[in-house]
mmCIF file of C-alpha atoms in Angstrom:
data_model
loop_
_atom_site.group_PDB
_atom_site.id
_atom_site.type_symbol
_atom_site.label_atom_id
_atom_site.label_comp_id
_atom_site.label_asym_id
_atom_site.label_seq_id
_atom_site.Cartn_x
_atom_site.Cartn_y
_atom_site.Cartn_z
ATOM 1 C CA MET A 286 -81.116 48.621 -24.820
ATOM 2 C CA SER A 287 -80.496 45.137 -25.600
ATOM 3 C CA GLU A 288 -78.177 44.930 -22.254
ATOM 4 C CA LYS A 289 -81.357 46.337 -20.215
ATOM 5 C CA LEU A 290 -83.342 43.530 -21.677
ATOM 6 C CA ASP A 291 -80.915 40.875 -20.786
ATOM 7 C CA HIS A 292 -80.260 41.978 -17.669
ATOM 8 C CA ARG A 293 -84.029 41.971 -16.853
ATOM 9 C CA LYS A 294 -84.549 38.585 -18.675
ATOM 10 C CA LYS A 295 -81.738 37.222 -16.390
ATOM 11 C CA TYR A 296 -83.149 38.968 -13.128
ATOM 12 C CA THR A 297 -86.746 37.489 -13.836
ATOM 13 C CA ARG A 298 -85.278 34.136 -14.466
ATOM 14 C CA LYS A 299 -83.162 34.281 -11.064
ATOM 15 C CA ILE A 300 -86.107 35.578 -9.391
ATOM 16 C CA LEU A 301 -88.329 32.668 -10.490
ATOM 17 C CA LYS A 302 -85.585 30.053 -9.692
ATOM 18 C CA GLU A 303 -85.381 31.421 -6.341
ATOM 19 C CA SER A 304 -89.399 31.378 -5.775
ATOM 20 C CA ILE A 305 -89.803 27.495 -7.033
ATOM 21 C CA ILE A 306 -86.751 26.507 -4.865
ATOM 22 C CA HIS A 307 -88.351 28.089 -1.806
ATOM 23 C CA LEU A 308 -91.623 26.534 -2.677
ATOM 24 C CA LEU A 309 -90.071 22.930 -3.310
ATOM 25 C CA GLY A 310 -88.792 23.577 0.813
ATOM 26 C CA THR A 311 -92.186 23.213 1.543
ATOM 27 C CA LYS A 312 -94.412 21.032 -0.650
ATOM 28 C CA PRO A 313 -93.892 18.780 -3.340
ATOM 29 C CA ILE A 314 -93.788 20.289 -7.244
ATOM 30 C CA SER A 315 -96.954 18.183 -8.170
ATOM 31 C CA SER A 316 -98.590 20.962 -5.793
ATOM 32 C CA VAL A 317 -96.860 23.726 -6.689
ATOM 33 C CA THR A 318 -98.749 26.421 -9.188
ATOM 34 C CA VAL A 319 -97.505 28.940 -11.436
ATOM 35 C CA LYS A 320 -99.492 31.234 -9.646
ATOM 36 C CA GLU A 321 -97.464 30.757 -6.526
ATOM 37 C CA ILE A 322 -94.678 31.039 -8.116
ATOM 38 C CA CYS A 323 -95.535 34.557 -9.229
ATOM 39 C CA GLU A 324 -96.903 35.742 -6.153
ATOM 40 C CA ILE A 325 -93.394 34.838 -4.656
ATOM 41 C CA ALA A 326 -91.159 36.317 -7.129
ATOM 42 C CA ASP A 327 -93.667 39.645 -7.455
ATOM 43 C CA ILE A 328 -94.102 39.178 -10.996
ATOM 44 C CA ASN A 329 -97.249 38.179 -13.368
ATOM 45 C CA ARG A 330 -98.292 35.233 -14.619
ATOM 46 C CA SER A 331 -97.916 36.241 -18.368
ATOM 47 C CA THR A 332 -94.078 37.219 -17.820
ATOM 48 C CA PHE A 333 -93.591 33.429 -16.431
ATOM 49 C CA TYR A 334 -94.822 32.082 -19.327
ATOM 50 C CA THR A 335 -92.832 34.290 -21.513
ATOM 51 C CA HIS A 336 -89.655 32.304 -20.025
ATOM 52 C CA TYR A 337 -91.326 29.198 -19.202
ATOM 53 C CA GLN A 338 -94.061 26.617 -20.653
ATOM 54 C CA ASP A 339 -95.468 25.747 -16.804
ATOM 55 C CA HIS A 340 -93.435 25.172 -13.524
ATOM 56 C CA PHE A 341 -92.029 21.896 -14.853
ATOM 57 C CA ASP A 342 -90.512 23.762 -17.322
ATOM 58 C CA LEU A 343 -88.961 26.091 -14.832
ATOM 59 C CA LEU A 344 -87.674 22.873 -12.544
ATOM 60 C CA HIS A 345 -86.719 21.020 -15.650
ATOM 61 C CA LYS A 346 -84.296 23.959 -16.836
ATOM 62 C CA ILE A 347 -82.990 24.522 -13.464
ATOM 63 C CA GLU A 348 -82.139 20.945 -13.301
ATOM 64 C CA GLU A 349 -79.708 21.061 -16.660
ATOM 65 C CA GLU A 350 -78.321 24.243 -15.580
ATOM 66 C CA ILE A 351 -76.958 22.473 -12.460
ATOM 67 C CA VAL A 352 -76.071 19.200 -14.248
ATOM 68 C CA GLU A 353 -74.160 21.431 -16.600
ATOM 69 C CA ASP A 354 -72.543 23.341 -14.338
ATOM 70 C CA MET A 355 -71.486 20.453 -11.769
ATOM 71 C CA SER A 356 -70.356 18.666 -15.228
ATOM 72 C CA ARG A 357 -68.386 21.728 -16.687
ATOM 73 C CA TYR A 358 -66.900 22.113 -12.897
ATOM 74 C CA LEU A 359 -65.786 18.507 -12.519
ATOM 75 C CA GLN A 360 -64.372 18.514 -16.072
ATOM 76 C CA ARG A 361 -61.892 20.231 -14.865
ATOM 77 C CA TYR A 362 -60.458 17.823 -12.033
ATOM 78 C CA ARG A 363 -61.207 13.939 -14.539
ATOM 79 C CA THR A 364 -58.351 12.095 -12.728
ATOM 80 C CA GLU A 365 -57.880 8.018 -13.296
ATOM 81 C CA LEU A 366 -55.880 6.874 -10.191
ATOM 82 C CA ASP A 367 -57.905 5.503 -7.175
ATOM 83 C CA GLU A 368 -56.478 8.470 -4.728
ATOM 84 C CA GLU A 369 -57.666 11.174 -6.825
ATOM 85 C CA ALA A 370 -61.395 9.527 -6.853
ATOM 86 C CA LEU A 371 -61.195 10.728 -3.490
ATOM 87 C CA LYS A 372 -60.428 14.394 -4.885
ATOM 88 C CA ILE A 373 -63.090 13.925 -7.087
ATOM 89 C CA THR A 374 -65.647 13.096 -4.686
ATOM 90 C CA GLU A 375 -63.907 16.082 -2.234
ATOM 91 C CA LYS A 376 -65.095 18.242 -5.639
ATOM 92 C CA ILE A 377 -68.838 17.321 -5.945
ATOM 93 C CA LEU A 378 -68.805 17.669 -2.193
ATOM 94 C CA GLU A 379 -67.652 21.223 -2.326
ATOM 95 C CA TYR A 380 -69.756 22.097 -5.509
ATOM 96 C CA MET A 381 -73.038 20.787 -3.501
ATOM 97 C CA ILE A 382 -71.851 23.061 -0.683
ATOM 98 C CA ASP A 383 -71.781 25.804 -2.859
ATOM 99 C CA HIS A 384 -75.158 25.459 -4.089
ATOM 100 C CA LYS A 385 -76.592 23.962 -0.916
ATOM 101 C CA ASP A 386 -80.074 25.449 -1.077
ATOM 102 C CA ILE A 387 -80.873 24.169 -4.634
ATOM 103 C CA ILE A 388 -79.361 20.724 -4.277
ATOM 104 C CA GLN A 389 -80.984 20.154 -1.300
ATOM 105 C CA ALA A 390 -84.522 21.151 -2.802
ATOM 106 C CA LEU A 391 -83.813 19.391 -6.226
ATOM 107 C CA LEU A 392 -82.816 16.083 -4.249
ATOM 108 C CA SER A 393 -85.545 16.172 -1.860
ATOM 109 C CA PRO A 394 -88.688 14.385 -2.193
ATOM 110 C CA ASN A 395 -90.862 17.532 -3.081
ATOM 111 C CA GLY A 396 -88.259 17.816 -5.961
ATOM 112 C CA SER A 397 -87.954 15.586 -9.480
ATOM 113 C CA SER A 398 -86.663 12.236 -9.451
ATOM 114 C CA ALA A 399 -85.379 12.794 -12.798
ATOM 115 C CA PHE A 400 -82.536 15.163 -11.128
ATOM 116 C CA GLU A 401 -81.443 12.746 -9.046
ATOM 117 C CA LYS A 402 -80.905 10.308 -12.018
ATOM 118 C CA LYS A 403 -78.839 12.805 -13.768
ATOM 119 C CA VAL A 404 -76.969 13.511 -10.858
ATOM 120 C CA MET A 405 -76.255 9.852 -10.742
ATOM 121 C CA GLU A 406 -75.457 9.627 -14.516
ATOM 122 C CA LEU A 407 -72.937 12.392 -14.101
ATOM 123 C CA THR A 408 -71.170 10.780 -11.093
ATOM 124 C CA ARG A 409 -71.144 7.696 -12.779
ATOM 125 C CA LEU A 410 -69.298 9.349 -15.494
ATOM 126 C CA TYR A 411 -66.517 11.071 -13.144
ATOM 127 C CA MET A 412 -66.347 8.358 -10.440
ATOM 128 C CA MET A 413 -67.127 5.197 -11.705
ATOM 129 C CA ASN A 414 -66.046 4.745 -15.216
ATOM 130 C CA ASN A 415 -62.383 5.093 -14.508
ATOM 131 C CA LEU A 416 -62.490 2.623 -11.852
ATOM 132 C CA MET A 417 -64.513 -0.212 -13.551
ATOM 133 C CA ASN A 418 -62.298 0.069 -17.026
ATOM 134 C CA ASP A 419 -59.157 -0.406 -14.554
ATOM 135 C CA ASN A 420 -60.357 -3.410 -12.841
ATOM 136 C CA GLY A 421 -61.444 -4.988 -15.882
ATOM 137 C CA ILE A 422 -65.099 -5.375 -14.637
ATOM 138 C CA ARG A 423 -67.580 -6.396 -17.509
ATOM 139 C CA GLN A 424 -69.979 -4.204 -18.819
ATOM 140 C CA GLN A 425 -73.264 -5.725 -17.164
ATOM 141 C CA GLU A 426 -71.520 -5.614 -13.653
ATOM 142 C CA SER A 427 -70.423 -2.343 -14.130
ATOM 143 C CA LYS A 428 -73.589 -1.057 -14.438
ATOM 144 C CA TYR A 429 -75.362 -2.822 -11.384
ATOM 145 C CA LEU A 430 -72.144 -2.021 -9.467
ATOM 146 C CA SER A 431 -72.086 1.578 -9.959
ATOM 147 C CA ILE A 432 -75.779 1.779 -9.858
ATOM 148 C CA PHE A 433 -75.570 0.292 -6.788
ATOM 149 C CA VAL A 434 -72.214 2.177 -5.353
ATOM 150 C CA ILE A 435 -73.803 5.692 -6.635
ATOM 151 C CA SER A 436 -77.128 5.294 -5.182
ATOM 152 C CA GLY A 437 -75.835 4.772 -1.601
ATOM 153 C CA ALA A 438 -73.644 8.016 -2.147
ATOM 154 C CA ILE A 439 -76.394 9.999 -3.141
ATOM 155 C CA HIS A 440 -78.114 8.930 -0.359
ATOM 156 C CA VAL A 441 -75.444 9.618 2.049
ATOM 157 C CA ILE A 442 -75.136 13.085 0.484
ATOM 158 C CA LYS A 443 -78.954 13.610 0.984
ATOM 159 C CA GLU A 444 -78.428 12.782 4.763
ATOM 160 C CA TRP A 445 -75.734 15.221 4.897
ATOM 161 C CA LEU A 446 -77.107 17.874 3.497
ATOM 162 C CA ALA A 447 -80.707 17.369 5.902
ATOM 163 C CA ASN A 448 -78.569 17.584 8.570
ATOM 164 C CA ASP A 449 -76.854 20.574 7.854
ATOM 165 C CA LEU A 450 -73.704 19.655 6.263
ATOM 166 C CA ASP A 451 -72.307 18.313 10.253
ATOM 167 C CA GLN A 452 -69.217 16.732 8.771
ATOM 168 C CA PRO A 453 -66.363 18.609 6.905
ATOM 169 C CA ALA A 454 -66.405 17.773 2.992
ATOM 170 C CA GLN A 455 -63.125 16.283 3.194
ATOM 171 C CA GLU A 456 -64.038 13.623 5.994
ATOM 172 C CA LEU A 457 -67.309 12.696 4.280
ATOM 173 C CA ALA A 458 -65.425 11.797 1.141
ATOM 174 C CA VAL A 459 -63.265 10.061 2.848
ATOM 175 C CA LEU A 460 -66.292 7.829 4.304
ATOM 176 C CA ILE A 461 -67.890 7.526 1.272
ATOM 177 C CA ASN A 462 -64.610 6.235 -0.506
ATOM 178 C CA SER A 463 -63.819 4.158 2.172
ATOM 179 C CA PHE A 464 -67.657 2.686 2.148
ATOM 180 C CA VAL A 465 -66.977 2.216 -1.876
ATOM 181 C CA ASN A 466 -63.542 0.610 -1.463
ATOM 182 C CA GLU A 467 -63.959 -1.475 1.147
ATOM 183 C CA GLY A 468 -67.763 -2.513 1.143
ATOM 184 C CA LEU A 469 -68.818 -4.284 4.214
ATOM 185 C CA SER A 470 -65.179 -4.880 5.509
ATOM 186 C CA TYR A 471 -65.155 -0.930 6.722
ATOM 187 C CA LEU A 472 -67.557 -2.386 9.811
ATOM 188 C CA GLU A 473 -64.197 -4.609 10.851
ATOM 189 C CA LYS A 474 -61.891 -1.698 11.477
#
């Protein structure tokens, strides 16, 4: 009996997540209602409230799950060499391909800006910290440089997602790493 309940809970949460992601494709989270989510999921509101406090709680839980999942995924590839930074970038992009709909919805203007900040922090952990430590950059400079670099990379990725992954992940990873490593001198090639 317990397994059946667990399966039912998992299914309910899955369908609620899919419903809110669908809605984020058309409207901002502030305009989404629990009633709309429940209509799309074909469940009643009392069922919704047994799982989540409100639609913001549901969105927050989705964001946390994605960030934790992405972190576990990237832990397998943690590296310290510059050439391997390209591999980490590829892995981040591959993860985003595998979770395209949800990532695109969460990074869209309709999602929460908190998710973008969480992704930036996670990315900084895996891409920037080793680079900063290896080059002896002071902590304050490191903070601003990593914000600058990762913000640019996030916006490139958002554009890539909006353009329906118009380039292979490997090519985009090379481009992003070239921008990071060469900066404006990339244009002089």
